[in-house]
Each structure stands twice: as structure tokens, then as C-alpha cells.
Coordinates of C-alpha atoms in Angstrom, one line a residue:
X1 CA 196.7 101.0 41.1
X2 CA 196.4 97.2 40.1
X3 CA 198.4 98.0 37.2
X4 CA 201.4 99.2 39.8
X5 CA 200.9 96.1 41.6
X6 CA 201.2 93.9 38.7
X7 CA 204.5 96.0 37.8
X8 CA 205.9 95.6 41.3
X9 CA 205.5 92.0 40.7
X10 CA 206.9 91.5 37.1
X11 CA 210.2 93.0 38.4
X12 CA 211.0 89.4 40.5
X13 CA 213.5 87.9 38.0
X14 CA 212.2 85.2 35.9
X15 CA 208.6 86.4 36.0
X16 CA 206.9 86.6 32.3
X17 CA 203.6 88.2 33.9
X18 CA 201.2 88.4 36.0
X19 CA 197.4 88.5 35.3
X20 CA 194.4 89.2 38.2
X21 CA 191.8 87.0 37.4
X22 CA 188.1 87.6 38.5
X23 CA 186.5 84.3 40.0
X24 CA 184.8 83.3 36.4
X25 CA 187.7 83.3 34.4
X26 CA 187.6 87.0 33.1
X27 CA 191.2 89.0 33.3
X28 CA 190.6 92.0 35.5
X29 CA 193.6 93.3 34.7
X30 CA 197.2 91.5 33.3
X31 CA 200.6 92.5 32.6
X32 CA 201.7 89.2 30.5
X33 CA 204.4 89.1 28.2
X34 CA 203.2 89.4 24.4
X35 CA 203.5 85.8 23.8
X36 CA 200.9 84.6 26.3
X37 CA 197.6 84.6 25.8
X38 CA 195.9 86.0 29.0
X39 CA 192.4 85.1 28.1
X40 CA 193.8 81.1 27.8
X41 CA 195.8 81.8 31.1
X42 CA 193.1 83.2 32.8
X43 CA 190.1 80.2 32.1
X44 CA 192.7 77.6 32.6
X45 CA 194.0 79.7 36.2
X46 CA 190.0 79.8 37.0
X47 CA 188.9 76.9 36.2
X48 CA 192.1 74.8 38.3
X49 CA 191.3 77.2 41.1
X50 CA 187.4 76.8 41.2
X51 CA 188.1 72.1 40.9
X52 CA 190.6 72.9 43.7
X53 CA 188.2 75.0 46.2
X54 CA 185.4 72.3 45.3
X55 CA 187.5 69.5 46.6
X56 CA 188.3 71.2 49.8
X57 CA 184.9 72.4 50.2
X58 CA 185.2 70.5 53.9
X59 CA 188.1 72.9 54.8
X60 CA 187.8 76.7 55.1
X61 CA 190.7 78.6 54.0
X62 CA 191.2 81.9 53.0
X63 CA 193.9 81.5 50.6
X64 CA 194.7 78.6 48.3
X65 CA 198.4 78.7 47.3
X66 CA 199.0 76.8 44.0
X67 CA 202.1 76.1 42.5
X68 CA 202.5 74.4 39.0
X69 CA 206.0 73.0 37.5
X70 CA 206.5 72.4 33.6
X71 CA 209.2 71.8 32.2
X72 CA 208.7 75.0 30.0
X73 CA 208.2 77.5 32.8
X74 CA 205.8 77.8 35.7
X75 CA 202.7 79.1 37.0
X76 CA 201.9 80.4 40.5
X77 CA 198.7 81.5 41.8
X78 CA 196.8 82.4 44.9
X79 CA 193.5 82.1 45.7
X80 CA 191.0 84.1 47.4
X81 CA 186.9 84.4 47.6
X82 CA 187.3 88.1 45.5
X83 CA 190.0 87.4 42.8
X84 CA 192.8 85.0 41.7
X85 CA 196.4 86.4 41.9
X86 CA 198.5 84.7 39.5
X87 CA 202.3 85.1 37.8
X88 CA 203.9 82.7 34.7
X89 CA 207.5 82.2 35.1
X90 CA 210.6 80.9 33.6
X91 CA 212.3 77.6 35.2
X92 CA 214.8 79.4 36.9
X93 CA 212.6 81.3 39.7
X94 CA 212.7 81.4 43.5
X95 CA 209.8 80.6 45.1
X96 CA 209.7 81.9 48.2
X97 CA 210.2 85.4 46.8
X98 CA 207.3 85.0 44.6
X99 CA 204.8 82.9 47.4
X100 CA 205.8 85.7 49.6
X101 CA 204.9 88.7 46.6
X102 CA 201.7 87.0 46.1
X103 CA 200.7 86.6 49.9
X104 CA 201.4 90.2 50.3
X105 CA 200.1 91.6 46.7
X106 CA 196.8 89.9 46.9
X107 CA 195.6 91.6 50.1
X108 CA 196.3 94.7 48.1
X109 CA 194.0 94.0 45.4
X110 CA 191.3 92.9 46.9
X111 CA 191.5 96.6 48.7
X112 CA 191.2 97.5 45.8
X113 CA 188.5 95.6 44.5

């Protein structure tokens, strides 16, 4: 089911992959493009996501939205206290359609989990 989630997502144009990432840096499950290296994606993704939460440690939120600009591509991700939801991108992308995928998508897979 994951797996279907991950393919719902890779069809937003200008997506490379997406990857769910479990909160110690571990791919739970990816769907990447062949030239990306999802166990490097996935430490890097977990490791951003765990500095972040530890700075806002005051605040309690149940989702951290983080979006990353290169001049290569980009990386979104989402947050949560299960999993991390995250997708690579080309430059050309629109981010509200993929803020809104991964808002909706991640409730999913934490059913799931």
C-alpha cells in the first residue's frame, strides 16, 4: 500500500522520487529514481528533520513542512512523530501541488504504519 502511495506521488511532474523515511534515518520504503541514492537521501532527510524538531522543542506541532532549494533540484519533506514523508524534485516543480500531496499522503502512511 505504501508502495501505491509513493507512485501516486511520483506522477506530480517534476518529481524524481519519493522515499518514506523511519525517524532514525532507515528507508521504509522509496520509489527514487536510479541515480539517487536513498540510503544518502534518507540520513541526510533524518538527520535535518531530527536538528529541526530539536530547535522547536518549545513549540508542539504535529507536522514540520520543509522545503529545500538547490540550484540542481529540490527536496521536500514532511514531518511527523511516526515517519518522514519526503519527495526530490527537478527545478521546475509547483509547490503547492506537492505541499498539498504530502499533507494528504502522510496521514496515509502513518495508517499504515
Amino acid at each position: 500500500m505504501i508502495e501505491e502511495i509513493l507512485d501516486e506521488i511520483n506522477k506530480i511532474p517534476s518529481i524524481r522520487g519519493s522515499v518514506v523515511i523511519g525517524k532514525d534515518g532507515i528507508p521504509i520504503k522509496s520509489n527514487l529514481m536510479s541515480d539517487i541514492d536513498e540510503t544518502k537521501v534518507a540520513a541526510m532527510i533524518a538527520t535535518m528533520s531530527r536538528d529541526i524538531e530539536n530547535s522547536l522543542r518549545q513549540k508542539t506541532t504535529e507536522h514540520i513542512f520543509v522545503s529545500i532549494y538547490t540550484t540542481d533540484g529540490n527536496i521536500f519533506f514532511v514531518s511527523t512523530k511516526e515517519c518522514i514523508l519526503a519527495v526530490v524534485t527537478g527545478k521546475n516543480i509547483n509547490v503547492g501541488s506537492i505541499r498539498i500531496a504530502l499533507t494528504k499522503q502522510i496521514k496515509k502512511i502513518i495508517n499504515l504504519l
